[in-house]
Coordinates of C-alpha atoms in Angstrom, one line a residue:
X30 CA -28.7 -99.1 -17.0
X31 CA -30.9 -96.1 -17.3
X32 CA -28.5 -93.6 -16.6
X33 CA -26.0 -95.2 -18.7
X34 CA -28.2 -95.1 -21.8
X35 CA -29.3 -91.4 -21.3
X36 CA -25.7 -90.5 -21.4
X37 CA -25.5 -92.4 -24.8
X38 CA -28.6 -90.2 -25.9
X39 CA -26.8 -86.9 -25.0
X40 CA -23.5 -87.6 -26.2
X41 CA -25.2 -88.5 -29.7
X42 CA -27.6 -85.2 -29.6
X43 CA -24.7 -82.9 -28.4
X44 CA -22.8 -84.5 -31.7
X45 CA -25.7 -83.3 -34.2
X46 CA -26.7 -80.1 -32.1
X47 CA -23.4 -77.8 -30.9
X48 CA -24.6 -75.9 -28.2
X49 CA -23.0 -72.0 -27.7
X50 CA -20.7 -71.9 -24.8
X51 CA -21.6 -68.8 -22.8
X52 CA -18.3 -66.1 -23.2
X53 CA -17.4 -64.2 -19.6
X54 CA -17.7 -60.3 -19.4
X55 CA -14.7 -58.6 -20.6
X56 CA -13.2 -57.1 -17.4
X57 CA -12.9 -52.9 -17.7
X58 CA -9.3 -51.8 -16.8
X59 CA -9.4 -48.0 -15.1
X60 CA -6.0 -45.9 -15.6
X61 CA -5.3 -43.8 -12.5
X62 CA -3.0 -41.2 -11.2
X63 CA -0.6 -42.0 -8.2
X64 CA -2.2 -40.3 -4.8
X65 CA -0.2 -37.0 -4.5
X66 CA -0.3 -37.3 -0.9
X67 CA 0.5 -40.6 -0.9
X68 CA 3.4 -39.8 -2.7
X69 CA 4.6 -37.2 -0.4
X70 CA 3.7 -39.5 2.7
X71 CA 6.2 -41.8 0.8
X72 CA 9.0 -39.3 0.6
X73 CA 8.6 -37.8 3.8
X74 CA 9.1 -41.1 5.3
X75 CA 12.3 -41.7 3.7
X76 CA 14.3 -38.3 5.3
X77 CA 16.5 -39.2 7.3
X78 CA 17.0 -35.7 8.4
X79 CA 15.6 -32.7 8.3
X80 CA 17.5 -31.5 5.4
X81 CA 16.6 -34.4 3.4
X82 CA 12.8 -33.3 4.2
X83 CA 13.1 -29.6 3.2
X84 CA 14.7 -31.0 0.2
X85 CA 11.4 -33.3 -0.3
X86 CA 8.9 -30.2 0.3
X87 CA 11.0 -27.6 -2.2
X88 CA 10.6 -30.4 -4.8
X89 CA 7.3 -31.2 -4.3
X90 CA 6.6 -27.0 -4.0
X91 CA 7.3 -27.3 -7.6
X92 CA 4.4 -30.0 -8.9
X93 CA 0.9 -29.0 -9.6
X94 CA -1.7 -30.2 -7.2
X95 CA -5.3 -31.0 -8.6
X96 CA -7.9 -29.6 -6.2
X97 CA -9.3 -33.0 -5.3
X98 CA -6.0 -33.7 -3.8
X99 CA -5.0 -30.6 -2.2
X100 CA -6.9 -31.9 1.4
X101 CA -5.2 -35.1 1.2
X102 CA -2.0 -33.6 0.7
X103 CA -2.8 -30.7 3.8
X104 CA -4.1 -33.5 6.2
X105 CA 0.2 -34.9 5.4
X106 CA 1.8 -31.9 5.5
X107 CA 0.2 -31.2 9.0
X108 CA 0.6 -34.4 10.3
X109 CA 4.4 -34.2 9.5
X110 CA 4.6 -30.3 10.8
X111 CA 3.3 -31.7 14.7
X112 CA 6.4 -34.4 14.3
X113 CA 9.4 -32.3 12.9
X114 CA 11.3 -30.3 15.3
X115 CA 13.2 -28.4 12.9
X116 CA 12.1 -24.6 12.2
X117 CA 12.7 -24.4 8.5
X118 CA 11.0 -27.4 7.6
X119 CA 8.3 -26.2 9.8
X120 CA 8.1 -22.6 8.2
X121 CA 8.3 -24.5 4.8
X122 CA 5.3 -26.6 5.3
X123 CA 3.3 -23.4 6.1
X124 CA 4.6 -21.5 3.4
X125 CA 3.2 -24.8 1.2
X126 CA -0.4 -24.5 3.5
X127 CA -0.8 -20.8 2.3
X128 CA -0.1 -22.0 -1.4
X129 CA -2.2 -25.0 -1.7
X130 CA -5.3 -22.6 0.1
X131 CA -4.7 -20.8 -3.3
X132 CA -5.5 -23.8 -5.7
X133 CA -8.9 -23.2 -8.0
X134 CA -11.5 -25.4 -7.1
X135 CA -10.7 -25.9 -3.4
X136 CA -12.5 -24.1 -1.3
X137 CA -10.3 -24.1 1.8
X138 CA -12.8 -23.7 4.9
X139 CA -12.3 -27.4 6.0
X140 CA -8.3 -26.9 6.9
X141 CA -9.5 -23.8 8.8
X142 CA -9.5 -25.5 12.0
X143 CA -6.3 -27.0 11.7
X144 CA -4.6 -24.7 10.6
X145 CA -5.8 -22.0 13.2
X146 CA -4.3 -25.0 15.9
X147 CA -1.1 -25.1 14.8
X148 CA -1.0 -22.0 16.2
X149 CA -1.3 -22.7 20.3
X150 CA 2.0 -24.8 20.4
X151 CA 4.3 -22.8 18.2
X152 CA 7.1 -21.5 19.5
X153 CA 9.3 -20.2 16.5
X154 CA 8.3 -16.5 15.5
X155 CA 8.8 -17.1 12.1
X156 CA 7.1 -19.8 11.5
X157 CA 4.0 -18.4 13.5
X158 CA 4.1 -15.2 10.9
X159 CA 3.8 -17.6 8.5
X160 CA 1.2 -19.4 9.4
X161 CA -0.8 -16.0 9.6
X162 CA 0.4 -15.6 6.4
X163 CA -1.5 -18.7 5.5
X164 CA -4.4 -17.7 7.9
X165 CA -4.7 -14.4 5.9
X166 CA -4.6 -16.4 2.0
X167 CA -7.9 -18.8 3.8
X168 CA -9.5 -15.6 5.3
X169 CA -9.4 -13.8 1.6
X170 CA -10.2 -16.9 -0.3
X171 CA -13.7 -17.3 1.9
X172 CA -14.8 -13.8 2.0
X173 CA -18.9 -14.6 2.0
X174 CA -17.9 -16.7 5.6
X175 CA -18.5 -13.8 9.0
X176 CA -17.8 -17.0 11.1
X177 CA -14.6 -18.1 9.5
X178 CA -13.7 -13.7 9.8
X179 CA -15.0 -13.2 12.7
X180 CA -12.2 -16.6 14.1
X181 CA -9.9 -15.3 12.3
X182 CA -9.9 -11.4 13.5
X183 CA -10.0 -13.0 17.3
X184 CA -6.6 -14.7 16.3
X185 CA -5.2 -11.7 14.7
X186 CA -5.8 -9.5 18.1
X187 CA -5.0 -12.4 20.3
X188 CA -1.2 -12.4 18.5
X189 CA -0.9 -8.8 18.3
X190 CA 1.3 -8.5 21.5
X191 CA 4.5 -10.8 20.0
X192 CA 7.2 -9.2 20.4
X193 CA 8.4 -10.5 16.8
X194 CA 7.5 -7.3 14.3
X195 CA 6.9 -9.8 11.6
X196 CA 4.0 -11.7 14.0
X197 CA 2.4 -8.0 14.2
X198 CA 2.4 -7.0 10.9
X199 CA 0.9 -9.7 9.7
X200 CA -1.9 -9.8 12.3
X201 CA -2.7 -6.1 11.4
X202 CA -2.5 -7.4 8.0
X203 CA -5.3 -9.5 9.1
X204 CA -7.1 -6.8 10.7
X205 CA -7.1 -4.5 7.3
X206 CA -8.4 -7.0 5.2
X207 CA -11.0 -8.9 7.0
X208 CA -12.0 -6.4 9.7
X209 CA -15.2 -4.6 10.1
X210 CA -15.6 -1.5 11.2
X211 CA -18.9 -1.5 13.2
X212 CA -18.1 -4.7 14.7
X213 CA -16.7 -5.0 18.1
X214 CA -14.0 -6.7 18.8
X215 CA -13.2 -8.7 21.7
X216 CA -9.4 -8.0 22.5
X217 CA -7.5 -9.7 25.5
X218 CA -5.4 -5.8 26.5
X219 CA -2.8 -8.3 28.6
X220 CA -3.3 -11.2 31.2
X221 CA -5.5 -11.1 34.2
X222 CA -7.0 -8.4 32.4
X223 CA -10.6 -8.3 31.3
X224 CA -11.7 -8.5 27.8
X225 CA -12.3 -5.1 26.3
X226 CA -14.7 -5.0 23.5
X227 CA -13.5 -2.5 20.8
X228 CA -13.8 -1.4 17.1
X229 CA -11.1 -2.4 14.9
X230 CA -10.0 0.9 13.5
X231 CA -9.3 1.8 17.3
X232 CA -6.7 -1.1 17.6
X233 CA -5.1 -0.8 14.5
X234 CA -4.6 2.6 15.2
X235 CA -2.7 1.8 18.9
X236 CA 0.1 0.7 16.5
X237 CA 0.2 3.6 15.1
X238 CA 3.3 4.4 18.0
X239 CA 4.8 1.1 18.2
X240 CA 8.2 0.8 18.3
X241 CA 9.1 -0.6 15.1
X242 CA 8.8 1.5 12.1
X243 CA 7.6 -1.7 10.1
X244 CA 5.2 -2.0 12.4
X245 CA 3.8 1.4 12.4
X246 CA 4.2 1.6 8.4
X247 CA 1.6 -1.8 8.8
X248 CA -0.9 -0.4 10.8
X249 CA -1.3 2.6 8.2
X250 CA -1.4 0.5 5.3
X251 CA -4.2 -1.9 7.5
X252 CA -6.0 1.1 7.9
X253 CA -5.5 2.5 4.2
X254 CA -7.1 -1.1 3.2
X255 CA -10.1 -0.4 5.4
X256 CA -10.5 2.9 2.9
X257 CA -9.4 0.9 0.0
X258 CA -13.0 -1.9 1.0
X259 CA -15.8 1.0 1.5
X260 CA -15.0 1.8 4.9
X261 CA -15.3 5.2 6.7
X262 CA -11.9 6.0 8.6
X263 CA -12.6 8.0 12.2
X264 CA -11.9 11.5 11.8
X265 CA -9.9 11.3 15.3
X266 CA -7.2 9.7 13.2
X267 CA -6.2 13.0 11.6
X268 CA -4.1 14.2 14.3
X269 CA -2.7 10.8 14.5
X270 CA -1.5 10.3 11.1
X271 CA 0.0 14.4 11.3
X272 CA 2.5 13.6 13.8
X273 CA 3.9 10.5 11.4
X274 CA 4.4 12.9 9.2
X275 CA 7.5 14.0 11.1
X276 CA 8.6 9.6 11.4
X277 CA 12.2 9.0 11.2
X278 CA 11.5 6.6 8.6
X279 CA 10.9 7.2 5.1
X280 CA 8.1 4.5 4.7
X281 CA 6.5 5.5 8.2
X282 CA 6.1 9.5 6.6
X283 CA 5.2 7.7 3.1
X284 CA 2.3 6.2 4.4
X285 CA 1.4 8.8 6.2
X286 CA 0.9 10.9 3.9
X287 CA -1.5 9.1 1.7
X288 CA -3.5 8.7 5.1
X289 CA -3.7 12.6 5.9
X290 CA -5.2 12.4 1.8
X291 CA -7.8 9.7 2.7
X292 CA -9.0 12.0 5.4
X293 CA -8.9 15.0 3.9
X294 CA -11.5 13.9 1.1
X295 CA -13.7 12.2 3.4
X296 CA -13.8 15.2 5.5
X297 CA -12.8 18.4 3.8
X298 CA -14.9 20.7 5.7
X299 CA -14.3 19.5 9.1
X300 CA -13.0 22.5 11.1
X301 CA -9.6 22.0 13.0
X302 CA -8.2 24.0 15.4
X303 CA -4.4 25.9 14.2
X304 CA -1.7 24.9 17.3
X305 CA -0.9 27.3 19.1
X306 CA -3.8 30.2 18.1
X307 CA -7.4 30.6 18.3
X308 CA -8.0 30.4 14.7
X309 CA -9.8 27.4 12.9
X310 CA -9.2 26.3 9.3
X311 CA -11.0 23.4 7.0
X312 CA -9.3 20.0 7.2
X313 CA -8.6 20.2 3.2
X314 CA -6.4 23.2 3.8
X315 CA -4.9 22.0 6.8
X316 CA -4.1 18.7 5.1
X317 CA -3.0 20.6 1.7
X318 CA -0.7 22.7 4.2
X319 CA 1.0 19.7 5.8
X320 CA 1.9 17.5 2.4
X321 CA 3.1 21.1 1.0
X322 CA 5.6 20.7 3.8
X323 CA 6.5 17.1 2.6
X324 CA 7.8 18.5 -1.3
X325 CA 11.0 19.2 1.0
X326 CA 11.3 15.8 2.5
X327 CA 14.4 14.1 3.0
X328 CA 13.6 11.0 1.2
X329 CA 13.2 11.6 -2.8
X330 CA 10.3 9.2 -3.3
X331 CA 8.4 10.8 -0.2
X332 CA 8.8 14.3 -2.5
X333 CA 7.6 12.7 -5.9
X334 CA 4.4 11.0 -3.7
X335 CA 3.5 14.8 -1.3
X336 CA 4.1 16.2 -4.7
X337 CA 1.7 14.0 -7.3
X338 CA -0.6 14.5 -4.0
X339 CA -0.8 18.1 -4.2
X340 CA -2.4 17.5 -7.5
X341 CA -5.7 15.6 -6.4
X342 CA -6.5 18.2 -3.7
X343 CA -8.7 20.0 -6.0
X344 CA -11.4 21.2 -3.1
X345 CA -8.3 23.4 -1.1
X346 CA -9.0 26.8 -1.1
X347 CA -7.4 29.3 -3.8
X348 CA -5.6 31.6 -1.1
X349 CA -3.8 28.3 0.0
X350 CA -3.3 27.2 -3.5
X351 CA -1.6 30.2 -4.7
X352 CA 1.1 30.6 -2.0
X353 CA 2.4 27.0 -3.1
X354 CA 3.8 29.6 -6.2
X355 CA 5.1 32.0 -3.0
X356 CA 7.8 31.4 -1.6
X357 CA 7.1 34.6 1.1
X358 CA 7.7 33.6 4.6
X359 CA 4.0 33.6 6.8
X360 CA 2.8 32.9 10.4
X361 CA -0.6 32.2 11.3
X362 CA -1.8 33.5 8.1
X363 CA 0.3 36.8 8.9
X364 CA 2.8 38.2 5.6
X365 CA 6.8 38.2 7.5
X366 CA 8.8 40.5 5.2
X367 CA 11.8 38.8 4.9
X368 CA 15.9 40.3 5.4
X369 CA 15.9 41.3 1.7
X370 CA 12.8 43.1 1.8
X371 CA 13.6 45.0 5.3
X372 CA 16.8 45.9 4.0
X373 CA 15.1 47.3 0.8
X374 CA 13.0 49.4 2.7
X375 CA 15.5 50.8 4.7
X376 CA 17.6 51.7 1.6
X377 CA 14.5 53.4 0.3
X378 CA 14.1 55.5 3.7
X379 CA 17.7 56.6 4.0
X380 CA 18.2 54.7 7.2
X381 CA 20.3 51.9 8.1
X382 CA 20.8 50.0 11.1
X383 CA 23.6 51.8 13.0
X384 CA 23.5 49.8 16.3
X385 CA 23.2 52.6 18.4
X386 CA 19.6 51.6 19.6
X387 CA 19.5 48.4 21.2
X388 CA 17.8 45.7 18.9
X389 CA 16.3 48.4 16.3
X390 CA 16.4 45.8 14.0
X391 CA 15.1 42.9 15.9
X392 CA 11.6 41.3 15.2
X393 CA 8.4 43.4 16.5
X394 CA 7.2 40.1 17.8
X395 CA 9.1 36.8 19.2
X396 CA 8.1 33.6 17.7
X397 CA 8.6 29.9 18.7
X398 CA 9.7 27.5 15.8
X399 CA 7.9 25.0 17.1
X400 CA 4.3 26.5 17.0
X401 CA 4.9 28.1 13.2
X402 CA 1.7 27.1 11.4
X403 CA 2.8 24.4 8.8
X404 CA 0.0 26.1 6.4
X405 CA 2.4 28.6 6.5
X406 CA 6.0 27.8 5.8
X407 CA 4.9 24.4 4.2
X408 CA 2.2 25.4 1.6
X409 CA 4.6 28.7 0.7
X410 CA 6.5 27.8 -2.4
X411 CA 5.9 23.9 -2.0
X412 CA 5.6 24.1 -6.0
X413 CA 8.9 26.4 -6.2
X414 CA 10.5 23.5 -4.3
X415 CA 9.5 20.7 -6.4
X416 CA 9.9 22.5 -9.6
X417 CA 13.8 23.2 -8.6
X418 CA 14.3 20.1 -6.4
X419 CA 17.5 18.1 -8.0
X420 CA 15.8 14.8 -8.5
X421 CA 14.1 15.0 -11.7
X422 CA 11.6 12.4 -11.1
X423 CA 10.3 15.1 -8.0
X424 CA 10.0 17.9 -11.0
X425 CA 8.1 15.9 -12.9
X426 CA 5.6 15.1 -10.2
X427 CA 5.4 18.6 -9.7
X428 CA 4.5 19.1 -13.5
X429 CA 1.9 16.9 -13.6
X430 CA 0.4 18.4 -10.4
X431 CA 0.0 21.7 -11.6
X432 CA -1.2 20.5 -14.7
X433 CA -4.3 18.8 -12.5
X434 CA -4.5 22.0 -10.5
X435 CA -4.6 24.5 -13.3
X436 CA -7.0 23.1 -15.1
X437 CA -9.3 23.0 -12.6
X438 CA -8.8 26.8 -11.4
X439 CA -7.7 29.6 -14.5
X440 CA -6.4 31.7 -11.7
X441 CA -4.2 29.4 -11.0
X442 CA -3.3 28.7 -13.9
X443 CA -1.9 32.2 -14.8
X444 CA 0.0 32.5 -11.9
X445 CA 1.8 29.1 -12.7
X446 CA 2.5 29.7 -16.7
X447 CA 5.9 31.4 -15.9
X448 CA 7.1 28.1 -13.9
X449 CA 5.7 26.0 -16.6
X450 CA 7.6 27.9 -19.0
X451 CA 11.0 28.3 -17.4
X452 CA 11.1 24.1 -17.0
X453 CA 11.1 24.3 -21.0
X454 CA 14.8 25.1 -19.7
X455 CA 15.4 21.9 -17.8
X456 CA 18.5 19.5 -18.0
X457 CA 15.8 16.2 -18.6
X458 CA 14.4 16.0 -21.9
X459 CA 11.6 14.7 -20.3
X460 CA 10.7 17.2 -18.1
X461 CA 10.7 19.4 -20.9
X462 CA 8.3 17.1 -22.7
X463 CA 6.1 16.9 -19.8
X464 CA 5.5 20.4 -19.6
X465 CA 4.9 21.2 -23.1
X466 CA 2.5 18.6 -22.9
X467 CA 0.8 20.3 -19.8
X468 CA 0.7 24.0 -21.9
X469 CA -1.2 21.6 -24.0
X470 CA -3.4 20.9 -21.4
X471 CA -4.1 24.1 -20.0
X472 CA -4.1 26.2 -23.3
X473 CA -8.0 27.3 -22.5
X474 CA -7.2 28.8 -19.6
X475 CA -3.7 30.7 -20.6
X476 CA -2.5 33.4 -23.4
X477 CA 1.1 33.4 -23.0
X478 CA 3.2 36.6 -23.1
X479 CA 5.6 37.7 -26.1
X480 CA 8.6 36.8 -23.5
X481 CA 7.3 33.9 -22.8
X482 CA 6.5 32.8 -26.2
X483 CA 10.4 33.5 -27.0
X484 CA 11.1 31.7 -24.5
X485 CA 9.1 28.6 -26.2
X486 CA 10.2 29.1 -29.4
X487 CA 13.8 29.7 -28.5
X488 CA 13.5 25.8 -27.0
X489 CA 12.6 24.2 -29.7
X490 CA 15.4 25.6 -32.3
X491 CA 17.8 24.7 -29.9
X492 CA 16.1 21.0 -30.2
X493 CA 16.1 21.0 -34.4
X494 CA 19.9 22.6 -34.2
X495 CA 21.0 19.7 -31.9
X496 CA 19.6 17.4 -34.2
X497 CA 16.3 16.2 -32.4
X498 CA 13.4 17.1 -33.6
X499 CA 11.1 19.3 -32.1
X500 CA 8.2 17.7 -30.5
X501 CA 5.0 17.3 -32.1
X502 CA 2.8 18.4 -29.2
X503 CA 0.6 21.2 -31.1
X504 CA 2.2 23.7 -28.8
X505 CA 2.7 26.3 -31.4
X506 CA -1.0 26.2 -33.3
X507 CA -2.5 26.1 -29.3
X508 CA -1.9 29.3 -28.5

C-alpha cells in the first residue's frame, strides 16, 4: 500500500515538474589515410607471378610516400624480397630501398641493419650492386653517424673482390664518399688470409690496375671525391695516376688527368726524378709536361679537358710555359734541330750529304723513344696543337687557356698575341668571338703590331660585308 501510493505521488510531481533527460556525448569521427604499406602488403599478395609483382612495385614506384610511412612500407618490401625468387623483382625492390632512404623527414638509420643483411644470401650480381647502391644513399643521408660509416666501409672492402665490375665500382663508390683517410681499415686480402689493417686511399688505389677500365675509371673518381671532401691525396699516387695516362680507354686517361692536376697543386714543389736521367724537376712542371702531351690525345673530349687544364697551372715555370708556343723538338731539356733546320745549315755551308762517308748525316747521339722526356715533346707546341686541332670545341679550350695563362704572365702573353690573332681567321664564328674576347682580356699586357692590327681590322669588314655585324667587344678602343 505504501509503495503503491508513493508511485501515485511521483507520477503526479513528474506531471507538474519535467525533469531534463541527460543528452549522450556526441561521438568524434577521425578521417584517415589507407596504411601505404598495407596497401602494398595487399597487392603483393595478389601476384600471381612475378611479373604481376614487378608490375605492383613500378606502380607503386610512382605514389608519394609520407615519411611516417616509409618504415612500414621497407619492413614489406623486405619481407617480400627474402620470399621472391625472381631477380628483377628483387633488383626492383632495392632500387625502391635506395629511393624511399631519400624521403625528407626519415632519417633512415633504423633499416640500416636490414638492409646491410640482405646482403649475406644474395646471389645475383646485380641485385647486390644495387643494394650498395642503396647502402651508399643511407651512408650519405647519415653523414654525422662514424658507426653507421665505419659498417658500411667494412662492407664496401669485404665486396670488393666480386668479380661483377658493377659490385666494384659501387663499393669504391662507397669507399670515396664515406672513407677516411687516417682511419685504418680492416680488409679481409682473400680467405685463410689474415686481416690487414690499411688506409683507404691505399686500397682504392689497388684498383687503380684492375682489369676493367670501369673499374679503374671508379677508383680515380673515388679517389678524386676524397680531394673533392678536404682530404689530402698521398703523393705516392703521382706515378700511379702518370702511367693511366697512356689507358686504352678514353675515360681511364680522362680521369687521369684531372688526378695528375689534383696532385700537382697539392704538391707543386715536390721534386721528381726525370726517367731515364739524373736530372730532377718540380712536380708542377712535370705534371704541366704530361697533360701538354694529352692536347694530342686520341679522344676529342680528352683534348678539350688536358687543354682547359693547361689553363689553371698557373705556378708552372715560364721556360716550360713558353715552349707550349714551340713546336722545336727537345730531349732532356736539350734543343734537337730538326731535318729542316740541318738541311738549312748545310745549304748555308756549301755542303751536302754525298753519302760517301758512312752515316755523315746520322744523329751525334742515339736515343730510345721510350725514355724521351714527356716535358719535352709533350709540353713543345701543346698550344700549336690545340689551336690547329680540327675539333673546334679543342680550339676553343685552348683559347680560353691562354687567356688564363697570359694574364697571369705578360711574357707570355706577347709570345702568344700572334696565335690569338691568326684564330680571328677560324672557320667557327665562335672561336673567333672567343678570342676577340680574350685580346679583351689581356689588352694590359699587349700592344699589338701594325700587321697584326690589319689583320684585326681586316676580320671584322669581312663580318659587316657578309652582313653580320661586327662584334661589339671594345676590341678597337682597347688597344
Amino acid at each position: 500500500m505504501a509503495a503503491h501510493l508513493k508511485k501515485r505521488v511521483y507520477e503526479e510531481f513528474s506531471k507538474v515538474v519535467q525533469i531534463p533527460h541527460e543528452e549522450a556525448p556526441a561521438k568524434k569521427l577521425r578521417l584517415s589515410k589507407p596504411s601505404k604499406s598495407a596497401a602494398l602488403h595487399i597487392d603483393l599478395c595478389k601476384a600471381a607471378n612475378s611479373t604481376d609483382a614487378l608490375q605492383y612495385l613500378l606502380q607503386f614506384a610512382r605514389k608519394p610516400v609520407e615519411a611516417e610511412s616509409v618504415e612500414g612500407v621497407v619492413r614489406i618490401l623486405l619481407e617480400h624480397y627474402y620470399k621472391e625468387t625472381d631477380n628483377s623483382v628483387r633488383l626492383k625492390i632495392a632500387s625502391l630501398l635506395s629511393l624511399l632512404s631519400k624521403t625528407q623527414g626519415f632519417s633512415p638509420d633504423c633499416i640500416v641493419d636490414d638492409t646491410i643483411n640482405t646482403l649475406s644470401n644474395e646471389k645475383s650480381h646485380q641485385v647486390l650492386a644495387q643494394l650498395l647502391d642503396t647502402l651508399l644513399v643511407i651512408g650519405t643521408q647519415l653523414p654525422e653517424s662514424p658507426t653507421v660509416r665505419q659498417r658500411l666501409i667494412e662492407v664496401a672492402c669485404k665486396h670488393l673482390s666480386d668479380t661483377y665490375f658493377g659490385v666494384r665500382n659501387k663499393c669504391l663508390q662507397l669507399l670515396g664518399c664515406l672513407g677516411i683517410v687516417d682511419a685504418p681499415v680492416n680488409k679481409d686480402e682473400g680467405p685463410g688470409t689474415l686481416l690487414g689493417v690499411r688506409d683507404v686511399q691505399t686500397i682504392i688505389s689497388d684498383y687503380f690496375a684492375d682489369q676493367d677500365p670501369r673499374v679503374r675509371t671508379a677508383a680515380l673518381k673515388a679517389m678524386l671525391q676524397l680531394h673533392e671532401r678536404g682530404m689530402k691525396i698521398h703523393q705516392i699516387i703521382y706515378d700511379q695516376a702518370c702511367r693511366l695516362l697512356s689507358d686504352d680507354y678514353e675515360q681511364v686517361r680522362s680521369a687521369a688527368v684531372q688526378m695528375v692536376w689534383v696532385l700537382s697543386q697539392l704538391y707543386p714543389e715536390s721534386i721528381v726524378p726525370i726517367p731515364s736521367s739524373n736530372e730532377e724537376i718540380r712536380l708542377v712542371d712535370d705534371a704541366f709536361g704530361k697533360i701538354s702531351h694529352m692536347v694530342s690525345d686520341g679522344s676529342w673530349m680528352v683534348r678539350v679537358q688536358a687543354a682547359k687544364t693547361l689553363g689553371s697551372m698557373l705556378q708552372v715555370s715560364p721556360h716550360f710555359l713558353e715552349q707550349t708556343l714551340d713546336k722545336k723538338l727537345m730531349s732532356d731539356l736539350r734543343r734537337k734541330r730538326t731535318a729542316h733546320e740541318r738541311a738549312k745549315e748545310l745549304f748555308a755551308s756549301g755542303e751536302f750529304s754525298s753519302g760517301r762517308k758512312w752515316a755523315d748525316d746520322a744523329p751525334k747521339e742515339k736515343l730510345d723513344t721510350n725514355t724521351v722526356n714527356l716535358i719535352a715533346s709533350g709540353a713543345c707546341g701543346a698550344f700549336v696543337h690545340g689551336l690547329e686541332d680540327e675539333m673546334f670545341e679543342v680550339r676553343i679550350a685552348a683559347v680560353e687557356a691562354l687567356c688564363q695563362l697570359a694574364r697571369s704572365s705578360p711574357s707570355f702573353a706577347e709570345k702568344c698575341l700572334d696565335f690569338l690573332v691568326d684564330m680571328f681567321n677560324d672557320e667557327i664564328e665562335e672561336v673567333r668571338l672567343q678570342s676577340i674576347h680574350v685580346l679583351r682580356e689581356i689588352s694590359t699586357h699587349i700592344t699589338l703590331r701594325e700587321d697584326q692590327l690589319d689583320t684585326v681590322l681586316a676580320v671584322l669588314e669581312v663580318s659587316e660585308v657578309c652582313g653580320f655585324p661586327a662584334p661589339n667587344t671594345g676590341v678597337a678602343t682597347s688597344f
